[in-house]
Coordinates of C-alpha atoms in Angstrom, one line a residue:
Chain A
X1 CA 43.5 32.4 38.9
X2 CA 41.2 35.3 39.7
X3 CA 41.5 36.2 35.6
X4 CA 40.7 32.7 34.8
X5 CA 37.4 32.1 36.6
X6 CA 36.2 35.5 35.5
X7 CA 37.1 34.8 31.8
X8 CA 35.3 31.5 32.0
X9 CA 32.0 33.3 33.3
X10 CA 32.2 35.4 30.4
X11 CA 32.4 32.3 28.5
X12 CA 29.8 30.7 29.7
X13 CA 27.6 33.9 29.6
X14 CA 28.5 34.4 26.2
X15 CA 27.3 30.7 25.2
X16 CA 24.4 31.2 26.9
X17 CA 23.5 34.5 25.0
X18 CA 24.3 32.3 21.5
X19 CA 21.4 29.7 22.9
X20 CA 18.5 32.0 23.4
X21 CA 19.4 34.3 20.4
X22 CA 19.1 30.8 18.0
X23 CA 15.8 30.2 16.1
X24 CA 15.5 26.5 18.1
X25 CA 14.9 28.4 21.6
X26 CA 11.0 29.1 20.1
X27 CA 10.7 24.6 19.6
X28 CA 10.9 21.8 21.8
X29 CA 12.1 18.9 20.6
X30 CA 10.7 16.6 23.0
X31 CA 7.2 17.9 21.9
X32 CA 8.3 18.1 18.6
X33 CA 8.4 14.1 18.8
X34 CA 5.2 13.4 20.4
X35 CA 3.5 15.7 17.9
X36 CA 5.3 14.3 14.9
X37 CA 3.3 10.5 15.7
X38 CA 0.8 12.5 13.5
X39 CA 3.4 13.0 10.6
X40 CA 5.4 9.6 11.1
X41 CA 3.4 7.7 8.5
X42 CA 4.3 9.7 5.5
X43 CA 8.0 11.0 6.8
X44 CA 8.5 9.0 9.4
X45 CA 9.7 9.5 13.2
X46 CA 13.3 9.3 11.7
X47 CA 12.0 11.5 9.6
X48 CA 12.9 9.8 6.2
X49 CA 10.0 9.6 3.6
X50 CA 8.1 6.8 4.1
X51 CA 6.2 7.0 0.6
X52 CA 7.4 8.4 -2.3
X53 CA 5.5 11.5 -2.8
X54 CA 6.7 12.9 0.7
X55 CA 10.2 15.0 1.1
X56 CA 12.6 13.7 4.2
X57 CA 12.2 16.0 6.7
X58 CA 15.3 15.3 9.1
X59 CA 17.9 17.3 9.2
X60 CA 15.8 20.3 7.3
X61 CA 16.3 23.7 8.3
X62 CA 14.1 24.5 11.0
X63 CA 13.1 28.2 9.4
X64 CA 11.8 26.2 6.3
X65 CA 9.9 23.8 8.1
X66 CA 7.8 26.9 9.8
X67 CA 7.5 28.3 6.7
X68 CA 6.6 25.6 5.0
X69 CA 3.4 24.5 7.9
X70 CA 2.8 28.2 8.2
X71 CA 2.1 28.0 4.3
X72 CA 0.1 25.2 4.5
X73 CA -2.2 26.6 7.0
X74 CA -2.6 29.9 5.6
X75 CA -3.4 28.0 1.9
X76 CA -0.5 29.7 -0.2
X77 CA 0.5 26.2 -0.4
X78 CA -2.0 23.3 -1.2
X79 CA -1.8 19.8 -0.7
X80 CA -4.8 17.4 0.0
X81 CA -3.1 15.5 2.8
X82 CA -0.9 18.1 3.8
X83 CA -4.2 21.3 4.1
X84 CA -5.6 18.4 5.8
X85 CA -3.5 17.8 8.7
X86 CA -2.3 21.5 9.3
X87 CA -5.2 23.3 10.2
X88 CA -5.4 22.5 13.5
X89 CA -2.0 23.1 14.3
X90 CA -0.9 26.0 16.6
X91 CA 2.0 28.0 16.0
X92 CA 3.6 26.1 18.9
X93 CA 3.1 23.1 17.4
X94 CA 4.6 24.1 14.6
X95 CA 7.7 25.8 16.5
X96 CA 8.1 22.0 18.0
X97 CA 7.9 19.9 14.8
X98 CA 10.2 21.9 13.4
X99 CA 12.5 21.7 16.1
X100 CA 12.2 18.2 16.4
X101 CA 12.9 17.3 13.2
X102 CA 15.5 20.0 12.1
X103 CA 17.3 18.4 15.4
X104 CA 17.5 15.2 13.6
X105 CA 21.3 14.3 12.5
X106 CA 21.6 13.0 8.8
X107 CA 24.9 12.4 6.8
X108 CA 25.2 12.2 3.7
X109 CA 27.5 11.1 0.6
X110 CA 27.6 12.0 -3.2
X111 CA 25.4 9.6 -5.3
X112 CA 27.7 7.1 -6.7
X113 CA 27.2 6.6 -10.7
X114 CA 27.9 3.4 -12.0
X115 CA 28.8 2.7 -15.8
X116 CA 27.6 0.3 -17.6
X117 CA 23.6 0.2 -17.3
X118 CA 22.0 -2.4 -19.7
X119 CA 19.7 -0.8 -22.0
X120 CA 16.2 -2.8 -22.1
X121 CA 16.1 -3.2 -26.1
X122 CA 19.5 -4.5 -26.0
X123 CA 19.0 -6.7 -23.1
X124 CA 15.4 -7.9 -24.3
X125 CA 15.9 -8.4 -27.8
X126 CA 16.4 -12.3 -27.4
X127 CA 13.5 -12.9 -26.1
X128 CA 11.6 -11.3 -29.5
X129 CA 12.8 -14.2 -31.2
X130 CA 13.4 -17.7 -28.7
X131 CA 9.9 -16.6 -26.7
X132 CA 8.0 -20.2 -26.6
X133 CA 4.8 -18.6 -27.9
X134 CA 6.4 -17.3 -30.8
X135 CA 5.8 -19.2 -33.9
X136 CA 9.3 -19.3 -35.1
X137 CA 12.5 -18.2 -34.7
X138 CA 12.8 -15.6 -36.4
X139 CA 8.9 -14.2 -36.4
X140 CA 9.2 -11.9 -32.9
X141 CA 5.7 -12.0 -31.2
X142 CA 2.8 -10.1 -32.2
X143 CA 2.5 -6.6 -31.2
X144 CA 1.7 -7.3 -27.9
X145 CA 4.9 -8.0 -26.4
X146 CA 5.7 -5.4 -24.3
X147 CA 9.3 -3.9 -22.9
X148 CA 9.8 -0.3 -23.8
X149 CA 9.0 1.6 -26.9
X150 CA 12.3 1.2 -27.8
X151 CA 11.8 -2.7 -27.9
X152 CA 8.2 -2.9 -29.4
X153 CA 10.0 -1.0 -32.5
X154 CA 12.7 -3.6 -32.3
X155 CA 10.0 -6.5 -32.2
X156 CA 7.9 -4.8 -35.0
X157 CA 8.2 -7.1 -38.5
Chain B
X1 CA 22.2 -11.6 -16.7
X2 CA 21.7 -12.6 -13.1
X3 CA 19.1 -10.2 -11.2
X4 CA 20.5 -9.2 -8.1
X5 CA 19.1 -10.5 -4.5
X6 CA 17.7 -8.9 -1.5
X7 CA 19.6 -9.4 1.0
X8 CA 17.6 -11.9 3.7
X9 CA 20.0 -11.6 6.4
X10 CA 22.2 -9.2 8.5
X11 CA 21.3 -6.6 11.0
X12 CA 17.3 -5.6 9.4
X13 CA 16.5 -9.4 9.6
X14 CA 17.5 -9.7 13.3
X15 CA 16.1 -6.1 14.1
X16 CA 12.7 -7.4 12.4
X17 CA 12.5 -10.6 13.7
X18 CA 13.1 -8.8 17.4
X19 CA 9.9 -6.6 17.0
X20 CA 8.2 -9.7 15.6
X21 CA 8.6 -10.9 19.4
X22 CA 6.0 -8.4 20.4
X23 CA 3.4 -9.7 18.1
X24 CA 0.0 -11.1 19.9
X25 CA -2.1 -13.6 18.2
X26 CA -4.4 -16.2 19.0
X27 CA -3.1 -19.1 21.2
X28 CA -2.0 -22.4 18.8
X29 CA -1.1 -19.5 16.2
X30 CA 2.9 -18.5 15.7
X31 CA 4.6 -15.2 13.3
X32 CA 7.4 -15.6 11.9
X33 CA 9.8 -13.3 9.1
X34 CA 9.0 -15.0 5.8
X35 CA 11.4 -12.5 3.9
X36 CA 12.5 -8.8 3.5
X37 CA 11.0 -7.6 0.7
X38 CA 11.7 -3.5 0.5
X39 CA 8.4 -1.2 0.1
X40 CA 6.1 -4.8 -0.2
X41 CA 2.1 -4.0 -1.0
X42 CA 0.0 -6.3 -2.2
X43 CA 0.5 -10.1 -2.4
X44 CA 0.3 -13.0 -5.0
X45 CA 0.6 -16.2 -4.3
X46 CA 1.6 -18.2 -7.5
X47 CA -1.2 -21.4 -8.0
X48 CA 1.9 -23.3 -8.8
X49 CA 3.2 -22.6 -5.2
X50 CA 6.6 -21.7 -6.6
X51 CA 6.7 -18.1 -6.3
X52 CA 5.0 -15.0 -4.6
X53 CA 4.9 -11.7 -6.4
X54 CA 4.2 -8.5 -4.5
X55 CA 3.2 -5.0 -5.4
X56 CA 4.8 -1.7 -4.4
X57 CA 3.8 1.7 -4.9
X58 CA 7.2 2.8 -5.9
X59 CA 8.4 1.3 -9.2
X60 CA 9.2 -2.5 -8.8
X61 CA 7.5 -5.6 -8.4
X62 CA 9.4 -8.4 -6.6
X63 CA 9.3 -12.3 -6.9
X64 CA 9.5 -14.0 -3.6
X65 CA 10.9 -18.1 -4.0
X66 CA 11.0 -20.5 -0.9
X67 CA 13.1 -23.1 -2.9
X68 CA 13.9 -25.7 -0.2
X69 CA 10.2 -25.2 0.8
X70 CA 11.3 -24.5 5.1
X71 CA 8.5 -22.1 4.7
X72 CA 10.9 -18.8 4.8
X73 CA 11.8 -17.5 1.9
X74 CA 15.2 -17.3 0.7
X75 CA 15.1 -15.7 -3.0
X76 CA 14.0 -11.9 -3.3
X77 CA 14.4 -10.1 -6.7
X78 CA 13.0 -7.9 -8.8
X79 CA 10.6 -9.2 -11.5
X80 CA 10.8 -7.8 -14.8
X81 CA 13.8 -5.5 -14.2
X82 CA 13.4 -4.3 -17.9
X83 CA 9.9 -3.2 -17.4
X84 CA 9.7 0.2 -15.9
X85 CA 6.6 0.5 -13.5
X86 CA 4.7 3.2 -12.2
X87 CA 2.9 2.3 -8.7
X88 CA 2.6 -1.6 -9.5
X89 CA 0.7 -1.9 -5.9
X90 CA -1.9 -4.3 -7.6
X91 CA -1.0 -7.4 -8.3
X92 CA -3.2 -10.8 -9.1
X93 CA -3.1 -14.2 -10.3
X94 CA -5.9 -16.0 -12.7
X95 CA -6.4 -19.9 -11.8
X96 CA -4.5 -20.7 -14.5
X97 CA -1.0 -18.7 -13.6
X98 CA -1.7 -15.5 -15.6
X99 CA -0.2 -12.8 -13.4
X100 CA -1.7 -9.5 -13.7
X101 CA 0.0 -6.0 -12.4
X102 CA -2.1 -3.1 -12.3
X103 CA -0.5 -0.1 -11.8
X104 CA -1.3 3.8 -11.6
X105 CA -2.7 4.3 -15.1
X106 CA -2.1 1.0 -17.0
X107 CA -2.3 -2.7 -16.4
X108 CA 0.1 -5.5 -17.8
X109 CA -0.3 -9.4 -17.5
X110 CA 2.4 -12.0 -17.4
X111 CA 1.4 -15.2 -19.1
X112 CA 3.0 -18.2 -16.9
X113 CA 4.8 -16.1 -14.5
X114 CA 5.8 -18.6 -12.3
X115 CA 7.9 -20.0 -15.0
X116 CA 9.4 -17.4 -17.1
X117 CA 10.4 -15.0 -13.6
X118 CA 13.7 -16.7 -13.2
X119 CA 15.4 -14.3 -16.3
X120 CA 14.6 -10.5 -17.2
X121 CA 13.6 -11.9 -20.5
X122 CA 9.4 -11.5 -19.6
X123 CA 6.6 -11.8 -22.0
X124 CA 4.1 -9.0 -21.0
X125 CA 1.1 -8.4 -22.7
X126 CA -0.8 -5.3 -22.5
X127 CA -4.7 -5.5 -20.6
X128 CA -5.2 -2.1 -20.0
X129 CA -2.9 0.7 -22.3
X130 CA -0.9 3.6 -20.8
X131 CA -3.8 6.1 -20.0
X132 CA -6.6 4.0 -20.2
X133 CA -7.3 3.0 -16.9
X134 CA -8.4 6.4 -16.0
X135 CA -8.1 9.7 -18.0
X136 CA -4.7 11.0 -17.5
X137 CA -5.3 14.5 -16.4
X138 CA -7.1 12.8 -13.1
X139 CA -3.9 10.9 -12.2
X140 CA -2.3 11.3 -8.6
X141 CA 0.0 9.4 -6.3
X142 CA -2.9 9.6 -3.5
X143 CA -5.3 7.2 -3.3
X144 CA -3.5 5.1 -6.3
X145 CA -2.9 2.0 -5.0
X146 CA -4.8 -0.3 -7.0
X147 CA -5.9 -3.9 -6.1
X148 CA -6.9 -6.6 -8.3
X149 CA -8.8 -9.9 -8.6
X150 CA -10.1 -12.4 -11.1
X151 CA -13.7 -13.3 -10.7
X152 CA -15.5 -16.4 -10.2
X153 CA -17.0 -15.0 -13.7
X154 CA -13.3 -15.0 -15.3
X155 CA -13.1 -11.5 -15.1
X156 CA -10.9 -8.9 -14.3
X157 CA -12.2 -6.3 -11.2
X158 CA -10.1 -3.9 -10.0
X159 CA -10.5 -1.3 -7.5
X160 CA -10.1 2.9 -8.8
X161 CA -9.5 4.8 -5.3
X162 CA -10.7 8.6 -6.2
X163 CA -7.5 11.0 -5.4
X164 CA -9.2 13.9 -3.2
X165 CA -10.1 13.1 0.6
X166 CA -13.5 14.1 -0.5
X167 CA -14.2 15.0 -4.2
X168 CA -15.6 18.5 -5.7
X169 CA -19.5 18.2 -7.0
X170 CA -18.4 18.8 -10.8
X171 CA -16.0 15.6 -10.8
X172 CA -19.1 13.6 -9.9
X173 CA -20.5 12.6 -13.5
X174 CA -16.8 12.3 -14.9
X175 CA -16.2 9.6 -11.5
X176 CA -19.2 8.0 -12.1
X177 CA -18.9 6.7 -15.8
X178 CA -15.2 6.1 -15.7
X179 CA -15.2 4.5 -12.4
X180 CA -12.9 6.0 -10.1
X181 CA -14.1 6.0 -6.4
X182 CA -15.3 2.8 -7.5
X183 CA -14.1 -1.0 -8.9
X184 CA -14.2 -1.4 -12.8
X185 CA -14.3 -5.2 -14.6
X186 CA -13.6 -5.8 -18.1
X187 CA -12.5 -9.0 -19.3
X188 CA -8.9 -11.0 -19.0
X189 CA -8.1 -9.1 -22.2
X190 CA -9.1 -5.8 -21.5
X191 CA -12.5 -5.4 -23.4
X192 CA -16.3 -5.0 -22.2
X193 CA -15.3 -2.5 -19.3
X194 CA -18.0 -1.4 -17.6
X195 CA -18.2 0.1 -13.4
X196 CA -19.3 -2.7 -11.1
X197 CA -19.3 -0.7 -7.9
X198 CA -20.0 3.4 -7.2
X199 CA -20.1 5.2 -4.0
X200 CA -16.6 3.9 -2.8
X201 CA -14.0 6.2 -1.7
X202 CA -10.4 4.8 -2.1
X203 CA -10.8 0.5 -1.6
X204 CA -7.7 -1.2 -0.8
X205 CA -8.3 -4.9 -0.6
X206 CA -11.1 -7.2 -1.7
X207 CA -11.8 -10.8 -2.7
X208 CA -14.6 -12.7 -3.8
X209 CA -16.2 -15.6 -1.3
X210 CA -15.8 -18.8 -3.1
X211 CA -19.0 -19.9 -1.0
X212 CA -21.0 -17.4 -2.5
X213 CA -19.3 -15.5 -5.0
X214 CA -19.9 -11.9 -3.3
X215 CA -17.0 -9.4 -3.8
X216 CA -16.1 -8.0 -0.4
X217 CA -14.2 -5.1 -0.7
X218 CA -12.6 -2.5 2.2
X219 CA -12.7 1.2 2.0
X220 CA -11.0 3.8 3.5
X221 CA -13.3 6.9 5.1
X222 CA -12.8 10.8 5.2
X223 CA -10.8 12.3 7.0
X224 CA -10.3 15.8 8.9
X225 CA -13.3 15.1 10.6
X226 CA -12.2 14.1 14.2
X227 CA -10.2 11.2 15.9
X228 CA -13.2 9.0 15.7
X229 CA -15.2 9.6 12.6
X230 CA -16.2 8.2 10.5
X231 CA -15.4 4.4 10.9
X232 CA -13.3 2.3 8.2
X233 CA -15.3 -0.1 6.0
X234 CA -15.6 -3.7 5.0
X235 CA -18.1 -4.0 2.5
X236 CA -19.7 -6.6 0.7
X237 CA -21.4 -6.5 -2.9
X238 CA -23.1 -9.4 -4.0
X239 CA -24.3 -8.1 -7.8
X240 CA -23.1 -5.2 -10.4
X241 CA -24.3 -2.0 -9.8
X242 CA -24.3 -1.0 -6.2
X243 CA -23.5 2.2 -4.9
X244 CA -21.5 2.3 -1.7
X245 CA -22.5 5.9 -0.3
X246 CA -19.7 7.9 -0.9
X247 CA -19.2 10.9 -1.0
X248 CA -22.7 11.8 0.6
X249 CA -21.5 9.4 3.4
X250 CA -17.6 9.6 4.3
X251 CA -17.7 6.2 6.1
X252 CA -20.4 3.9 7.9
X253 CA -23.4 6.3 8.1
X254 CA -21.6 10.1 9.0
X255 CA -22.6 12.6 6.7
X256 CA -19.9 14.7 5.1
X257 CA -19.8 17.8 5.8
X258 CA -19.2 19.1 2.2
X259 CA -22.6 16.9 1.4
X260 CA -24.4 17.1 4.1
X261 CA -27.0 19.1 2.4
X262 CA -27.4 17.1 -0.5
X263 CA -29.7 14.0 -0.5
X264 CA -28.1 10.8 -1.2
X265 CA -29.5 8.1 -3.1
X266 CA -31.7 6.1 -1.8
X267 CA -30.5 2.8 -3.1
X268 CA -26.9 3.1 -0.7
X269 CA -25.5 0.1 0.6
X270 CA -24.2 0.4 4.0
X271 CA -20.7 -1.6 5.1
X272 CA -21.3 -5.2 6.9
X273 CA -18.7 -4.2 9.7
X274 CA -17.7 -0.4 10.7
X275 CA -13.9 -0.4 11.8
X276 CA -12.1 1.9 13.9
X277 CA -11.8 5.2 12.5
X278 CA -8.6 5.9 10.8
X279 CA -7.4 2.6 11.3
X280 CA -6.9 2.0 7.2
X281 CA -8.4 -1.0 6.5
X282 CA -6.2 -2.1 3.4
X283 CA -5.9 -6.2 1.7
X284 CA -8.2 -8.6 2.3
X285 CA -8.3 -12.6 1.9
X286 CA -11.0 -15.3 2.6
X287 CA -9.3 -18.3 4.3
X288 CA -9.8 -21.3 3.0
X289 CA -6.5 -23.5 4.4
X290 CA -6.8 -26.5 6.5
X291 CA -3.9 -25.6 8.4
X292 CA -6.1 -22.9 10.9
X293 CA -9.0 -24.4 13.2
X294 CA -12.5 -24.8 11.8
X295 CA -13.2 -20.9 13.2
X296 CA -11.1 -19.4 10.6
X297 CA -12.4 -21.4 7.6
X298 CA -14.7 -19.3 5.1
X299 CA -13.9 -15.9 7.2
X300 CA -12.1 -13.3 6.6
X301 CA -8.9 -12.2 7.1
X302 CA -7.7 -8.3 6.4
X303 CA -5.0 -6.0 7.3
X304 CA -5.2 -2.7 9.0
X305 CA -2.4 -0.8 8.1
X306 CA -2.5 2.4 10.7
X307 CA -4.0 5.6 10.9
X308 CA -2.0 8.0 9.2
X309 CA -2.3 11.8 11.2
X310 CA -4.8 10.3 14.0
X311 CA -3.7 12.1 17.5
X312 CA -3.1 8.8 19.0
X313 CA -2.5 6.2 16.1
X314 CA -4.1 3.2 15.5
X315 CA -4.6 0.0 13.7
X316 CA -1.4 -2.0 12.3
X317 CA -3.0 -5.1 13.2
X318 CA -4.2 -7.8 10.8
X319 CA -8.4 -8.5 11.7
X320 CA -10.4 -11.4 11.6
X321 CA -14.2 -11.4 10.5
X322 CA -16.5 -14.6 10.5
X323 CA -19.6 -14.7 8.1
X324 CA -22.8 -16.2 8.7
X325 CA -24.4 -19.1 7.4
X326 CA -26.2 -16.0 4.9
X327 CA -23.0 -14.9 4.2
X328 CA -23.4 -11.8 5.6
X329 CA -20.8 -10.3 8.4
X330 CA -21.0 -12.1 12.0
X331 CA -18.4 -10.4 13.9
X332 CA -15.2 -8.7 13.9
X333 CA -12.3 -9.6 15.7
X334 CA -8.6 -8.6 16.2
X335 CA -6.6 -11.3 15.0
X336 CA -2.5 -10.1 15.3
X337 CA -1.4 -6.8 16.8
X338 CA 1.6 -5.3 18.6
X339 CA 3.4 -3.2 15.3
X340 CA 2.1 0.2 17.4
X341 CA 4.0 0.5 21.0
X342 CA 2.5 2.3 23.6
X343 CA 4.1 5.5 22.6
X344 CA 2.4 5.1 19.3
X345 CA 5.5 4.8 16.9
X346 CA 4.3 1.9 14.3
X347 CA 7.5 -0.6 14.0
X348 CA 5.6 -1.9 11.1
X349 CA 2.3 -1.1 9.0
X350 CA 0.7 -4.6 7.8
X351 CA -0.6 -3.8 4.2
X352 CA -1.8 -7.1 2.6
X353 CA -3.2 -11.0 3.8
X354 CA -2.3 -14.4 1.2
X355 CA -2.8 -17.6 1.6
X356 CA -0.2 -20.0 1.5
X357 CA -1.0 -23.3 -0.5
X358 CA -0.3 -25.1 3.1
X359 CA -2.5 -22.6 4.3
X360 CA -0.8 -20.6 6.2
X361 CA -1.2 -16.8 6.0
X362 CA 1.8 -14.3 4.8
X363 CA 1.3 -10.5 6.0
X364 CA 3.0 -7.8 4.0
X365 CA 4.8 -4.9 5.9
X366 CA 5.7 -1.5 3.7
X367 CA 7.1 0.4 6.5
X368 CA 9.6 -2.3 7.9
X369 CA 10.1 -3.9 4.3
X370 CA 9.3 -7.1 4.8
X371 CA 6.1 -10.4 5.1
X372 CA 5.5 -12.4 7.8
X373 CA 4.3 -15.7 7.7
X374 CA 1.7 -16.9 10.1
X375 CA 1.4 -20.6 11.4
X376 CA -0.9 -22.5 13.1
X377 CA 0.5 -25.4 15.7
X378 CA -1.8 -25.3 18.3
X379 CA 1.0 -25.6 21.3

């Protein structure tokens, strides 16, 4: 019984070593979320891009996310929303968005591909020739009509 | 070839229509969800009444149908599937149903577009080629959502955000002449292009006032310059050629900083109303229903879609601004807020204002995906 407890406390000291020695003890995430109100337009508060120019940010290891801010704010790398909104930040506040939104669970699955796509010029060519404002049948629209290249070659007399 | 539907039911619709409880507006006044439309911009309301088209700055353009005419939508698809798009935000009809789509670098317009939406098979015709809306080297995803009207004068305006917060002196000349930071017009065909407006530094919304055929236009100011400068614009220009201060001014009448020595000119127009800072002042309509009381009729309506890296953010409310008997600006007013909680997450970002042909309004949301459509009862 005596063995037991004691091999539990090592245990539990043992777990507690593992916490302090990981890169997260530095962030809080709790912070991390208040701070992020300033990121959530552009990558969200789920931290999934909100327009398309910005990466996801959730589940991102937390070293890149410092390393990435820390970049920003030096000027090794440039961005004109992204220089804008780091300069104030403190390394704290860094050390808490990153926590915050490495903390952020994400799953994911393989991209499912689909046979089958319709090509445009195949799938548009129709309308070359029964298109109302088309003088006849057979005469596609002037040069105007537009689809792809692929189609406006297609149209062409 | 059927086009494939949104979806306009199911968990989103009920999560949407939740938060939608939160919304305050006038009393009389009522918001319901119209439809979920993924990523929706800018708005156009057919002049047939059949269908609604709305911008994105992604790579569709959807066609919106109420078909039994219950005043919620229940037909969402993607309009010209076999068209491949770049940032179609801007979207606009002529009087006389020709829909145009002007998009990052190019513009397109749909002759009859209410009627020939219902197959892929669409007749496009090109306004503006591939490249031509601004030289391609100065294309950028910031800043690039483009708006677009037709004016009293038949024209085609459309406004050219510039892509830096605030621009470097040697871009200046190339800005000026091409337009960007500015609106442009040319006619429904693309010819006679010439810059109607300077000085602006990325405009989001504007429509003409049928009363007086001004163009009102928002603008969005500088930032990196504090939680509370400079304020957002609504502006109004009531001839060709005005300049609108930028980038000597970076919103209302605050300096920039990386002008601050320079003198501006001295012909600047100043806006009619200074917003909240940061609150992103985006689409704009004049209402001109019968549905809303006599208050509303001739003013303006514009959405406020949220500050984007403000400390504590805000905005994400639709405003309401009554003119004079001059025309000129009266006062400002919120109109419909409750998208930010007190905790300042944004549970949706309004983007755009339309009128309906019964006159009530529609409100476009690009963060939760979806319009809302606002009705007047008076209970």
């Amino acid at each position: 019984m005596a063995r037991h407890r004691r091999a539990m406390r090592l245990i539990a000291v043992a777990v507690l070593l593992l916490a302090t020695a990981a890169p997260s003890a530095a962030g809080d995430v709790a912070a991390g979320r208040r701070k992020a109100l300033a990121c959530q337009a552009c990558h969200g508060l789920d931290g999934l891009s909100k327009l398309p120019d910005a990466p996801h940010l959730a589940g991102q290891p937390e070293r890149y996310l410092v390393k990435s801010l820390d970049e920003y704010r030096k000027g090794v790398r440039k961005n004109e929303l992204m220089t804008l909104v780091v300069k104030d930040l403190s390394d704290q506040d860094i050390a808490d968005l990153a926590s915050y939104y490495s903390a952020i669970e994400v799953s994911r699955a393989a991209a499912e591909v689909s046979p089958g796509a319709v090509s445009c010029s195949k799938w548009n060519f129709s309308m070359c020739r029964t298109h109302p404002r088309s003088r006849s049948r057979t005469r596609p629209l002037p040069a105007a009509i537009y689809c792809s290249r692929q189609l406006e070659q297609e149209c062409a007399d | 070839m059927d086009i494939p539907q949104v979806p306009q039911t199911g968990a989103k619709a009920d999560a949407i229509k939740k938060n939608l409880a939160r919304i305050k507006l006038p009393r009389g006044f009522k918001i319901g969800l119209y439809a979920i439309v993924p990523d929706a911009r800018h708005l156009a309301v057919g002049p047939q009444g059949v269908v609604t088209f709305v911008g994105t700055r992604k790579s569709k353009v959807w066609a919106v149908t109420d078909r039994d005419k219950d005043r919620v939508a229940d037909e969402v698809k993607e309009f010209a599937p076999s068209i491949s798009f770049a940032i179609p935000n801007g979207v606009c009809f002529s009087k006389d149903g020709f829909l145009f789509i002007a998009e990052q670098n190019r513009v397109l317009v749909y002759p009859a577009a209410e009627f020939f939406y219902e197959g892929p098979d669409v007749a496009a015709f090109v306004v503006v080629k591939q490249g031509e809306l601004i030289p391609p080297e100065e294309e950028s995803y910031n800043h690039t959502s483009r708006v677009c009207r037709i004016g009293p004068d038949d024209k085609l305006y459309i406004t050219l955000g510039q892509p830096f917060n605030v621009y470097a002196p040697e871009k200046m000349d190339l800005y000026k002449k091409s337009g960007i930071g500015g609106i442009v017009r040319m006619s429904r065909e693309g010819k006679d292009r010439e810059v109607f407006a300077t000085g602006v530094r990325n405009s989001v919304g504007m429509d003409f006032n049928p009363k007086d055929k001004a163009l009102w236009f928002t603008d969005n100011q500088v930032d990196g310059m504090g939680d509370n400068q400079p304020p957002g614009e609504l502006n109004r220009a009531d001839k060709a050629g005005m300049n609108f201060g930028f980038p000597y001014f970076g919103g209302g009448k605050t300096r920039t900083n990386e002008y601050k020595n320079q003198t501006p000119p001295a012909d600047v127009t100043f806006p009619q109303v200074e917003m909240d800072a940061h609150a992103a002042d985006l689409g704009m309509t004049f209402y001109n229903g019968r549905m809303f009381p006599q208050n509303y009729r001739g003013g303006i309506f514009s959405a406020q879609h949220g500050s984007w890296n403000r400390t504590t953010p805000v905005g994400a409310r639709v405003m309401f601004t009554k003119l004079k008997d001059d025309g000129t600006a009266d006062k400002t007013e919120v109109f419909a807020d409750g998208w930010l909680t007190e905790n300042g997450e944004y549970l949706g970002r309004p983007v755009d204002v339309a009128q309906l042909p019964d006159g009530s309004l529609l409100v476009s949301d690009d963060f939760a995906g979806a319009i809302y459509r606002i009705w007047y009862d008076g209970r």
